[in-house]
Amino acid sequence: MAFAEITVPPSAPMPKGYKLLRKGYPFMTALCRRKTLAAGQTLYVVRAGSKTLGVRAPRRIINEVYEEERQTRATRRAAVAARDVSTRNVFEAALRRQFPEMPAADADKVLQRTLRKHSGRVGRTGKLYLDDKVRLAVAAHVRHTHTDYDTLVRGEKSRKEARKAVYNTVREVLAKWEGGSKQAEPVATEEASARQRPRTRAASRAKSGHSFASLDDDDEMLEAAASSLEDPILISSDSEDEAMDLLVISSDEE
């Protein structure tokens, strides 16, 4: 019997000898899919509308997957921890290279927040170059901790208006942390601020010359393949709960 992957609703009868592996376990789902393919069996993806609930696979295969997950758990966790340390070290090195005068306390806060897993923050994405991720993360940190941005947002200003109001202050702090003789001259308009726009990997490959319009407050995703990002001081998709700008463009890691 040839392997097939079929989408079914939750109401579809469970095939004989099959069981459900619920969504939420990326390692086991991928392993289940590979084992089902190797066995030449059919994999059923259970979806309710646009929501995936899990996969149905032969009971024997799912039992094997559970056992292999249990046996490899410690090794995989150690590998993930080692990768996390490496990711932080690389990000920190890039941060120190771009902002050598940044206080250690500020740098630590940026690293902790932007590299938090499953947060959707820019530090976790693979769609931007490292230096661009660093600048976006630092700009968001400055906006929230070194300006009255949050006070303005709690008042009568929209997030877009508040970002523009604190724009020059953020630029001044970034220039100070960059060190050297660089000075942050005031910028009156958004159009005049398009000097250092970070580019996505996809955009660089496509060599697109078009830029995003300003993000709306409820934007959840950046269409990374379309073009370059706007000025990092102005761009954000804000989180009401944590008062921290998010760029929800990352894929969750184990």
mmCIF file of C-alpha atoms in Angstrom:
data_model
loop_
_atom_site.group_PDB
_atom_site.id
_atom_site.type_symbol
_atom_site.label_atom_id
_atom_site.label_comp_id
_atom_site.label_asym_id
_atom_site.label_seq_id
_atom_site.Cartn_x
_atom_site.Cartn_y
_atom_site.Cartn_z
ATOM 1 C CA MET A 1 0.000 0.000 0.000
ATOM 2 C CA ALA A 2 1.481 3.328 -1.081
ATOM 3 C CA PHE A 3 1.989 6.036 1.485
ATOM 4 C CA ALA A 4 -0.530 8.835 1.461
ATOM 5 C CA GLU A 5 -1.292 11.824 3.684
ATOM 6 C CA ILE A 6 -4.983 12.599 3.870
ATOM 7 C CA THR A 7 -6.738 15.421 5.709
ATOM 8 C CA VAL A 8 -9.867 14.394 7.623
ATOM 9 C CA PRO A 9 -12.280 16.080 10.057
ATOM 10 C CA PRO A 10 -12.434 14.975 13.708
ATOM 11 C CA SER A 11 -15.786 13.302 12.978
ATOM 12 C CA ALA A 12 -14.244 10.873 10.474
ATOM 13 C CA PRO A 13 -14.198 7.278 11.800
ATOM 14 C CA MET A 14 -10.869 6.152 13.247
ATOM 15 C CA PRO A 15 -9.312 3.609 10.850
ATOM 16 C CA LYS A 16 -8.862 0.154 12.288
ATOM 17 C CA GLY A 17 -5.521 -0.218 14.083
ATOM 18 C CA TYR A 18 -4.939 3.565 14.215
ATOM 19 C CA LYS A 19 -4.753 6.073 17.080
ATOM 20 C CA LEU A 20 -4.404 9.835 17.430
ATOM 21 C CA LEU A 21 -1.175 11.688 18.174
ATOM 22 C CA ARG A 22 -2.270 15.135 19.309
ATOM 23 C CA LYS A 23 -0.636 18.312 18.034
ATOM 24 C CA GLY A 24 1.951 19.940 20.261
ATOM 25 C CA TYR A 25 4.885 17.541 20.039
ATOM 26 C CA PRO A 26 6.963 18.552 16.989
ATOM 27 C CA PHE A 27 9.598 15.838 17.485
ATOM 28 C CA MET A 28 7.029 13.061 17.767
ATOM 29 C CA THR A 29 4.878 14.360 14.910
ATOM 30 C CA ALA A 30 7.857 14.466 12.534
ATOM 31 C CA LEU A 31 9.030 11.034 13.667
ATOM 32 C CA CYS A 32 5.537 9.622 13.265
ATOM 33 C CA ARG A 33 5.304 10.995 9.751
ATOM 34 C CA ARG A 34 8.696 9.508 8.778
ATOM 35 C CA LYS A 35 7.890 6.091 10.247
ATOM 36 C CA THR A 36 4.471 5.991 8.592
ATOM 37 C CA LEU A 37 6.051 6.901 5.257
ATOM 38 C CA ALA A 38 8.713 4.213 5.644
ATOM 39 C CA ALA A 39 6.016 1.642 6.424
ATOM 40 C CA GLY A 40 4.010 2.584 3.342
ATOM 41 C CA GLN A 41 0.966 3.432 5.467
ATOM 42 C CA THR A 42 -1.549 6.262 5.252
ATOM 43 C CA LEU A 43 -1.211 9.221 7.632
ATOM 44 C CA TYR A 44 -4.395 11.109 8.453
ATOM 45 C CA VAL A 45 -4.065 14.780 9.393
ATOM 46 C CA VAL A 46 -7.019 15.750 11.590
ATOM 47 C CA ARG A 47 -8.231 19.297 11.024
ATOM 48 C CA ALA A 48 -11.211 21.235 12.335
ATOM 49 C CA GLY A 49 -11.596 24.102 9.902
ATOM 50 C CA SER A 50 -8.185 25.799 9.755
ATOM 51 C CA LYS A 51 -6.967 24.246 13.015
ATOM 52 C CA THR A 52 -4.823 21.101 13.014
ATOM 53 C CA LEU A 53 -5.643 18.820 15.929
ATOM 54 C CA GLY A 54 -3.120 16.051 15.340
ATOM 55 C CA VAL A 55 -2.367 13.040 13.181
ATOM 56 C CA ARG A 56 -3.767 9.527 13.037
ATOM 57 C CA ALA A 57 -1.228 6.814 12.403
ATOM 58 C CA PRO A 58 -0.962 3.071 13.004
ATOM 59 C CA ARG A 59 -1.097 2.319 16.728
ATOM 60 C CA ARG A 60 2.149 0.351 16.532
ATOM 61 C CA ILE A 61 3.996 3.302 15.014
ATOM 62 C CA ILE A 62 2.688 5.806 17.553
ATOM 63 C CA ASN A 63 3.682 3.485 20.394
ATOM 64 C CA GLU A 64 7.196 3.283 18.894
ATOM 65 C CA VAL A 65 7.289 7.081 18.658
ATOM 66 C CA TYR A 66 6.394 7.485 22.339
ATOM 67 C CA GLU A 67 9.101 5.029 23.338
ATOM 68 C CA GLU A 68 11.757 6.673 21.160
ATOM 69 C CA GLU A 69 10.826 10.089 22.532
ATOM 70 C CA ARG A 70 11.255 8.784 26.078
ATOM 71 C CA GLN A 71 14.620 7.203 25.326
ATOM 72 C CA THR A 72 16.071 10.250 23.551
ATOM 73 C CA ARG A 73 14.544 12.973 25.742
ATOM 74 C CA ALA A 74 17.615 13.703 27.850
ATOM 75 C CA THR A 75 19.943 13.766 24.840
ATOM 76 C CA ARG A 76 17.654 16.071 22.879
ATOM 77 C CA ARG A 77 17.243 18.428 25.802
ATOM 78 C CA ALA A 78 20.995 18.649 26.224
ATOM 79 C CA ALA A 79 21.393 19.404 22.524
ATOM 80 C CA VAL A 80 18.729 22.122 22.695
ATOM 81 C CA ALA A 81 20.394 23.673 25.752
ATOM 82 C CA ALA A 82 23.767 23.714 23.988
ATOM 83 C CA ARG A 83 22.189 25.331 20.935
ATOM 84 C CA ASP A 84 20.519 27.948 23.114
ATOM 85 C CA VAL A 85 23.867 28.865 24.694
ATOM 86 C CA SER A 86 25.440 29.157 21.252
ATOM 87 C CA THR A 87 22.557 31.301 19.988
ATOM 88 C CA ARG A 88 22.884 33.667 22.938
ATOM 89 C CA ASN A 89 26.662 33.929 22.539
ATOM 90 C CA VAL A 90 26.383 34.756 18.840
ATOM 91 C CA PHE A 91 23.621 37.317 19.460
ATOM 92 C CA GLU A 92 25.529 38.905 22.326
ATOM 93 C CA ALA A 93 28.688 39.196 20.224
ATOM 94 C CA ALA A 94 26.738 40.938 17.457
ATOM 95 C CA LEU A 95 25.084 43.224 20.009
ATOM 96 C CA ARG A 96 28.450 44.217 21.493
ATOM 97 C CA ARG A 97 29.884 44.812 18.034
ATOM 98 C CA GLN A 98 27.053 47.158 17.046
ATOM 99 C CA PHE A 99 26.571 48.820 20.428
ATOM 100 C CA PRO A 100 29.889 48.661 22.300
ATOM 101 C CA GLU A 101 28.842 51.428 24.727
ATOM 102 C CA MET A 102 25.573 49.798 25.720
ATOM 103 C CA PRO A 103 25.387 49.270 29.513
ATOM 104 C CA ALA A 104 25.640 45.652 30.624
ATOM 105 C CA ALA A 105 22.278 45.772 32.403
ATOM 106 C CA ASP A 106 20.520 46.922 29.232
ATOM 107 C CA ALA A 107 22.281 44.325 27.127
ATOM 108 C CA ASP A 108 21.241 41.558 29.497
ATOM 109 C CA LYS A 109 17.601 42.663 29.387
ATOM 110 C CA VAL A 110 17.636 42.690 25.587
ATOM 111 C CA LEU A 111 19.152 39.211 25.428
ATOM 112 C CA GLN A 112 16.689 37.756 27.900
ATOM 113 C CA ARG A 113 13.610 39.182 26.211
ATOM 114 C CA THR A 114 14.425 38.875 22.531
ATOM 115 C CA LEU A 115 15.735 35.295 22.761
ATOM 116 C CA ARG A 116 12.854 33.944 24.839
ATOM 117 C CA LYS A 117 11.425 30.882 23.124
ATOM 118 C CA HIS A 118 7.893 30.804 21.731
ATOM 119 C CA SER A 119 7.640 34.551 22.339
ATOM 120 C CA GLY A 120 7.477 35.638 18.722
ATOM 121 C CA ARG A 121 10.257 38.131 19.385
ATOM 122 C CA VAL A 122 12.657 39.119 16.668
ATOM 123 C CA GLY A 123 15.644 37.327 18.197
ATOM 124 C CA ARG A 124 14.092 33.936 17.474
ATOM 125 C CA THR A 125 13.394 34.432 13.785
ATOM 126 C CA GLY A 126 15.443 32.992 10.957
ATOM 127 C CA LYS A 127 13.991 35.439 8.436
ATOM 128 C CA LEU A 128 16.294 38.369 9.190
ATOM 129 C CA TYR A 129 20.020 38.850 9.205
ATOM 130 C CA LEU A 130 21.645 38.832 12.632
ATOM 131 C CA ASP A 131 22.665 42.498 12.664
ATOM 132 C CA ASP A 132 19.126 43.525 11.737
ATOM 133 C CA LYS A 133 17.639 41.419 14.517
ATOM 134 C CA VAL A 134 20.009 43.046 16.991
ATOM 135 C CA ARG A 135 19.095 46.583 15.939
ATOM 136 C CA LEU A 136 15.367 45.882 16.021
ATOM 137 C CA ALA A 137 15.618 44.346 19.490
ATOM 138 C CA VAL A 138 17.737 47.185 20.893
ATOM 139 C CA ALA A 139 15.496 49.864 19.367
ATOM 140 C CA ALA A 140 12.424 48.284 20.983
ATOM 141 C CA HIS A 141 14.229 48.083 24.324
ATOM 142 C CA VAL A 142 15.237 51.749 24.189
ATOM 143 C CA ARG A 143 11.739 52.827 23.242
ATOM 144 C CA HIS A 144 10.192 51.121 26.275
ATOM 145 C CA THR A 145 12.863 51.720 28.909
ATOM 146 C CA HIS A 146 14.507 55.037 27.969
ATOM 147 C CA THR A 147 11.577 57.101 26.678
ATOM 148 C CA ASP A 148 8.027 57.948 27.786
ATOM 149 C CA TYR A 149 6.592 55.769 24.995
ATOM 150 C CA ASP A 150 4.507 53.585 27.335
ATOM 151 C CA THR A 151 3.060 56.642 29.078
ATOM 152 C CA LEU A 152 2.088 58.131 25.725
ATOM 153 C CA VAL A 153 0.404 54.898 24.646
ATOM 154 C CA ARG A 154 -1.554 54.744 27.891
ATOM 155 C CA GLY A 155 -2.677 58.283 27.200
ATOM 156 C CA GLU A 156 -4.384 59.518 24.073
ATOM 157 C CA LYS A 157 -1.717 58.723 21.469
ATOM 158 C CA SER A 158 -1.853 55.714 19.198
ATOM 159 C CA ARG A 159 1.186 53.435 19.140
ATOM 160 C CA LYS A 160 2.152 54.817 15.739
ATOM 161 C CA GLU A 161 1.973 58.390 17.020
ATOM 162 C CA ALA A 162 3.890 57.463 20.184
ATOM 163 C CA ARG A 163 6.692 55.818 18.185
ATOM 164 C CA LYS A 164 7.064 58.945 16.105
ATOM 165 C CA ALA A 165 7.024 61.151 19.198
ATOM 166 C CA VAL A 166 9.985 59.325 20.778
ATOM 167 C CA TYR A 167 11.816 58.692 17.512
ATOM 168 C CA ASN A 168 14.618 61.221 17.967
ATOM 169 C CA THR A 169 15.207 60.205 21.573
ATOM 170 C CA VAL A 170 15.622 56.580 20.520
ATOM 171 C CA ARG A 171 18.047 57.620 17.791
ATOM 172 C CA GLU A 172 20.117 59.590 20.268
ATOM 173 C CA VAL A 173 20.412 56.648 22.650
ATOM 174 C CA LEU A 174 21.313 54.252 19.840
ATOM 175 C CA ALA A 175 23.982 56.652 18.568
ATOM 176 C CA LYS A 176 25.428 56.989 22.080
ATOM 177 C CA TRP A 177 25.606 53.225 22.498
ATOM 178 C CA GLU A 178 27.175 52.836 19.076
ATOM 179 C CA GLY A 179 30.063 54.996 20.305
ATOM 180 C CA GLY A 180 32.577 56.735 18.083
ATOM 181 C CA SER A 181 31.874 60.117 16.586
ATOM 182 C CA LYS A 182 28.500 59.225 15.117
ATOM 183 C CA GLN A 183 25.852 61.832 15.918
ATOM 184 C CA ALA A 184 22.091 61.356 15.728
ATOM 185 C CA GLU A 185 20.685 64.299 13.833
ATOM 186 C CA PRO A 186 16.918 64.891 14.332
ATOM 187 C CA VAL A 187 14.619 63.412 11.706
ATOM 188 C CA ALA A 188 11.328 65.155 11.177
ATOM 189 C CA THR A 189 9.427 62.699 9.017
ATOM 190 C CA GLU A 190 9.087 58.971 8.567
ATOM 191 C CA GLU A 191 10.088 59.262 4.916
ATOM 192 C CA ALA A 192 13.351 60.951 5.861
ATOM 193 C CA SER A 193 14.204 58.164 8.298
ATOM 194 C CA ALA A 194 14.594 55.395 5.731
ATOM 195 C CA ARG A 195 18.380 55.176 5.981
ATOM 196 C CA GLN A 196 19.115 51.922 7.750
ATOM 197 C CA ARG A 197 16.277 49.591 7.022
ATOM 198 C CA PRO A 198 16.950 45.958 7.821
ATOM 199 C CA ARG A 199 16.338 43.527 5.015
ATOM 200 C CA THR A 200 14.934 40.046 5.248
ATOM 201 C CA ARG A 201 16.877 37.158 3.758
ATOM 202 C CA ALA A 202 14.119 36.552 1.256
ATOM 203 C CA ALA A 203 14.017 40.191 0.273
ATOM 204 C CA SER A 204 17.761 40.304 -0.270
ATOM 205 C CA ARG A 205 17.603 37.229 -2.454
ATOM 206 C CA ALA A 206 14.787 38.757 -4.477
ATOM 207 C CA LYS A 207 16.564 42.125 -4.552
ATOM 208 C CA SER A 208 13.263 43.848 -3.997
ATOM 209 C CA GLY A 209 13.301 47.627 -3.944
ATOM 210 C CA HIS A 210 9.923 48.064 -2.269
ATOM 211 C CA SER A 211 9.481 48.715 1.429
ATOM 212 C CA PHE A 212 6.686 47.971 3.867
ATOM 213 C CA ALA A 213 4.230 50.648 4.760
ATOM 214 C CA SER A 214 4.047 51.362 8.458
ATOM 215 C CA LEU A 215 2.743 48.375 10.365
ATOM 216 C CA ASP A 216 -0.725 48.690 11.839
ATOM 217 C CA ASP A 217 -1.107 48.113 15.564
ATOM 218 C CA ASP A 218 -2.788 44.757 15.072
ATOM 219 C CA ASP A 219 -0.249 43.337 12.615
ATOM 220 C CA GLU A 220 0.749 39.827 13.614
ATOM 221 C CA MET A 221 2.986 38.730 10.781
ATOM 222 C CA LEU A 222 5.648 40.301 8.594
ATOM 223 C CA GLU A 223 5.477 39.154 5.001
ATOM 224 C CA ALA A 224 9.199 38.637 4.992
ATOM 225 C CA ALA A 225 9.516 37.628 1.364
ATOM 226 C CA ALA A 226 7.914 40.796 0.108
ATOM 227 C CA SER A 227 10.493 43.448 0.824
ATOM 228 C CA SER A 228 12.647 45.231 3.387
ATOM 229 C CA LEU A 229 11.445 46.192 6.851
ATOM 230 C CA GLU A 230 10.763 49.769 7.803
ATOM 231 C CA ASP A 231 13.017 51.798 10.057
ATOM 232 C CA PRO A 232 13.667 49.659 13.160
ATOM 233 C CA ILE A 233 12.897 52.577 15.449
ATOM 234 C CA LEU A 234 9.378 52.879 14.068
ATOM 235 C CA ILE A 235 8.462 49.275 13.348
ATOM 236 C CA SER A 236 6.727 47.091 15.896
ATOM 237 C CA SER A 237 3.683 45.044 16.686
ATOM 238 C CA ASP A 238 3.027 45.785 20.319
ATOM 239 C CA SER A 239 2.078 43.495 23.154
ATOM 240 C CA GLU A 240 -0.438 45.073 25.515
ATOM 241 C CA ASP A 241 0.323 42.571 28.269
ATOM 242 C CA GLU A 242 4.072 42.951 28.480
ATOM 243 C CA ALA A 243 4.502 46.493 27.147
ATOM 244 C CA MET A 244 7.148 45.238 24.759
ATOM 245 C CA ASP A 245 7.174 45.395 20.986
ATOM 246 C CA LEU A 246 6.975 42.056 19.238
ATOM 247 C CA LEU A 247 7.724 41.032 15.711
ATOM 248 C CA VAL A 248 5.791 37.830 15.324
ATOM 249 C CA ILE A 249 7.890 36.278 12.608
ATOM 250 C CA SER A 250 9.584 33.410 14.355
ATOM 251 C CA SER A 251 9.022 29.707 14.193
ATOM 252 C CA ASP A 252 8.863 27.956 17.532
ATOM 253 C CA GLU A 253 11.732 25.703 18.503
ATOM 254 C CA GLU A 254 11.752 22.753 20.805
#
